[in-house]
Amino acid sequence: MANVSPGRSDISTHPDVSEMRARYDRMLGGRDVALVDGPVFLLGLYCAVSPWILHYTASQPALVPHNLIVGIAIGLLALGFTAAPARMYGLSWAMCALGVWMIIAPWVVGDSPDAGVAVSNIIIGALAVILGAMCAFTAARSAPKP
């Protein structure tokens, strides 16, 4: 039987090695924020389930669907950051806007929230602003210069 498997050779002799290295560098260049993707997803998950964790489904019924929808939106942004980072990191500022909205939502959407509800939404909002700004600044820093 003939040996049809190629032997190992050094890729440095390949005619397209410089193009392949440039493409490899481009592909990995946008992943500077990969460590932020997980915490953003967990933040969205916590935001979505926070009404049931903190048991304010009866006292603040308007905030229940609000936090669920905003939490799902943050989670979807995190999945987008992971799946298509080059396209999605421009939406990091949208996550900052969602964070600011989460800070003021207990008084806009809710009805005289107690301290636990307000503090929970303020922490969620502050973390969303911080993580969104980290994503945006890192994406801007790692963007290719013209």
CSV table of C-alpha atoms in Angstrom, one decimal:
chain,number,residue,atom,x,y,z
A,1,MET,CA,0.0,0.0,0.0
A,2,ALA,CA,1.3,3.4,-0.9
A,3,ASN,CA,1.9,6.1,1.7
A,4,VAL,CA,-0.5,8.9,0.7
A,5,SER,CA,-0.2,11.0,3.9
A,6,PRO,CA,2.0,14.0,3.5
A,7,GLY,CA,5.0,14.3,5.7
A,8,ARG,CA,5.3,17.2,8.1
A,9,SER,CA,6.9,20.2,6.6
A,10,ASP,CA,7.7,23.7,7.7
A,11,ILE,CA,5.1,26.2,6.6
A,12,SER,CA,7.7,29.0,6.2
A,13,THR,CA,8.3,27.7,2.7
A,14,HIS,CA,4.7,28.1,1.7
A,15,PRO,CA,4.2,30.7,-1.0
A,16,ASP,CA,1.4,32.4,0.8
A,17,VAL,CA,2.9,32.4,4.3
A,18,SER,CA,2.9,36.2,4.7
A,19,GLU,CA,-0.8,36.5,3.6
A,20,MET,CA,-1.7,33.7,6.0
A,21,ARG,CA,0.1,35.3,8.9
A,22,ALA,CA,-1.6,38.7,8.2
A,23,ARG,CA,-5.0,37.0,8.1
A,24,TYR,CA,-4.4,35.1,11.3
A,25,ASP,CA,-3.4,38.4,13.0
A,26,ARG,CA,-6.6,40.1,11.7
A,27,MET,CA,-8.8,37.2,12.9
A,28,LEU,CA,-7.3,37.3,16.4
A,29,GLY,CA,-7.1,41.1,16.6
A,30,GLY,CA,-10.7,41.7,17.7
A,31,ARG,CA,-10.7,39.3,20.6
A,32,ASP,CA,-9.1,41.6,23.2
A,33,VAL,CA,-12.4,41.7,25.1
A,34,ALA,CA,-13.1,38.0,25.2
A,35,LEU,CA,-12.8,38.0,29.0
A,36,VAL,CA,-15.7,40.5,29.2
A,37,ASP,CA,-18.2,38.4,27.2
A,38,GLY,CA,-18.9,35.9,30.0
A,39,PRO,CA,-19.5,38.5,32.7
A,40,VAL,CA,-21.8,40.5,30.3
A,41,PHE,CA,-23.8,37.3,29.7
A,42,LEU,CA,-24.0,36.6,33.4
A,43,LEU,CA,-25.1,40.1,34.1
A,44,GLY,CA,-27.9,39.8,31.6
A,45,LEU,CA,-28.9,36.5,33.1
A,46,TYR,CA,-29.0,38.0,36.6
A,47,CYS,CA,-31.0,41.0,35.4
A,48,ALA,CA,-33.6,38.7,33.7
A,49,VAL,CA,-34.1,36.6,36.8
A,50,SER,CA,-33.6,39.3,39.5
A,51,PRO,CA,-37.3,39.8,40.2
A,52,TRP,CA,-37.6,36.2,41.3
A,53,ILE,CA,-34.3,36.2,43.2
A,54,LEU,CA,-35.2,39.3,45.2
A,55,HIS,CA,-38.9,38.4,45.4
A,56,TYR,CA,-40.4,41.7,44.2
A,57,THR,CA,-42.8,40.1,41.6
A,58,ALA,CA,-45.8,41.1,43.8
A,59,SER,CA,-44.5,44.5,45.1
A,60,GLN,CA,-43.2,45.8,41.7
A,61,PRO,CA,-45.2,44.0,39.0
A,62,ALA,CA,-44.2,46.5,36.3
A,63,LEU,CA,-40.5,45.9,36.8
A,64,VAL,CA,-40.8,42.1,36.3
A,65,PRO,CA,-41.2,42.2,32.5
A,66,HIS,CA,-39.0,45.2,32.3
A,67,ASN,CA,-36.0,43.5,33.9
A,68,LEU,CA,-36.7,40.3,32.0
A,69,ILE,CA,-36.6,42.1,28.7
A,70,VAL,CA,-33.6,44.2,29.5
A,71,GLY,CA,-31.8,41.1,30.8
A,72,ILE,CA,-32.5,39.2,27.7
A,73,ALA,CA,-31.3,42.2,25.6
A,74,ILE,CA,-28.0,42.3,27.6
A,75,GLY,CA,-27.6,38.5,27.2
A,76,LEU,CA,-28.2,38.7,23.5
A,77,LEU,CA,-25.6,41.5,23.2
A,78,ALA,CA,-23.1,39.2,25.0
A,79,LEU,CA,-23.8,36.4,22.6
A,80,GLY,CA,-23.4,38.8,19.7
A,81,PHE,CA,-20.1,40.0,21.2
A,82,THR,CA,-18.9,36.4,21.2
A,83,ALA,CA,-20.3,35.2,17.9
A,84,ALA,CA,-19.4,38.3,15.7
A,85,PRO,CA,-17.0,40.5,17.7
A,86,ALA,CA,-16.0,42.7,14.7
A,87,ARG,CA,-19.6,43.6,14.0
A,88,MET,CA,-21.0,43.8,17.5
A,89,TYR,CA,-18.5,45.7,19.5
A,90,GLY,CA,-19.9,48.9,18.0
A,91,LEU,CA,-23.0,48.1,20.0
A,92,SER,CA,-21.1,48.3,23.3
A,93,TRP,CA,-22.4,51.8,23.7
A,94,ALA,CA,-25.9,50.4,23.5
A,95,MET,CA,-25.1,48.3,26.6
A,96,CYS,CA,-24.0,51.5,28.3
A,97,ALA,CA,-27.3,53.1,27.5
A,98,LEU,CA,-29.1,50.0,28.8
A,99,GLY,CA,-27.1,50.4,32.0
A,100,VAL,CA,-28.1,54.0,32.5
A,101,TRP,CA,-31.7,53.0,31.8
A,102,MET,CA,-31.5,50.2,34.5
A,103,ILE,CA,-30.2,52.8,37.0
A,104,ILE,CA,-33.2,55.1,36.6
A,105,ALA,CA,-35.9,52.4,35.7
A,106,PRO,CA,-37.0,51.7,39.3
A,107,TRP,CA,-38.4,55.2,39.6
A,108,VAL,CA,-39.6,55.5,36.0
A,109,VAL,CA,-41.2,52.1,35.5
A,110,GLY,CA,-41.7,51.0,39.1
A,111,ASP,CA,-43.9,52.4,41.8
A,112,SER,CA,-41.9,53.8,44.7
A,113,PRO,CA,-39.4,50.9,44.9
A,114,ASP,CA,-37.9,49.7,48.1
A,115,ALA,CA,-34.2,49.9,48.8
A,116,GLY,CA,-33.4,46.3,47.7
A,117,VAL,CA,-35.0,46.8,44.3
A,118,ALA,CA,-33.3,50.2,43.8
A,119,VAL,CA,-29.9,48.9,44.9
A,120,SER,CA,-30.1,45.8,42.7
A,121,ASN,CA,-31.0,47.8,39.6
A,122,ILE,CA,-28.3,50.4,40.3
A,123,ILE,CA,-25.7,47.7,40.6
A,124,ILE,CA,-26.9,46.0,37.5
A,125,GLY,CA,-26.9,49.3,35.6
A,126,ALA,CA,-23.5,50.4,36.9
A,127,LEU,CA,-21.9,47.0,35.9
A,128,ALA,CA,-23.5,47.3,32.5
A,129,VAL,CA,-22.1,50.8,32.0
A,130,ILE,CA,-18.6,49.6,33.2
A,131,LEU,CA,-18.6,46.5,31.1
A,132,GLY,CA,-20.0,48.3,28.0
A,133,ALA,CA,-17.4,51.0,28.3
A,134,MET,CA,-14.6,48.4,28.6
A,135,CYS,CA,-15.9,46.7,25.5
A,136,ALA,CA,-16.1,49.9,23.6
A,137,PHE,CA,-12.7,51.3,24.6
A,138,THR,CA,-11.0,48.0,23.9
A,139,ALA,CA,-12.7,47.6,20.5
A,140,ALA,CA,-11.7,51.2,19.6
A,141,ARG,CA,-8.1,50.5,20.7
A,142,SER,CA,-7.8,47.3,18.7
A,143,ALA,CA,-9.6,48.6,15.6
A,144,PRO,CA,-7.3,48.7,12.5
A,145,LYS,CA,-5.9,52.1,11.8
A,146,PRO,CA,-6.5,53.5,8.3
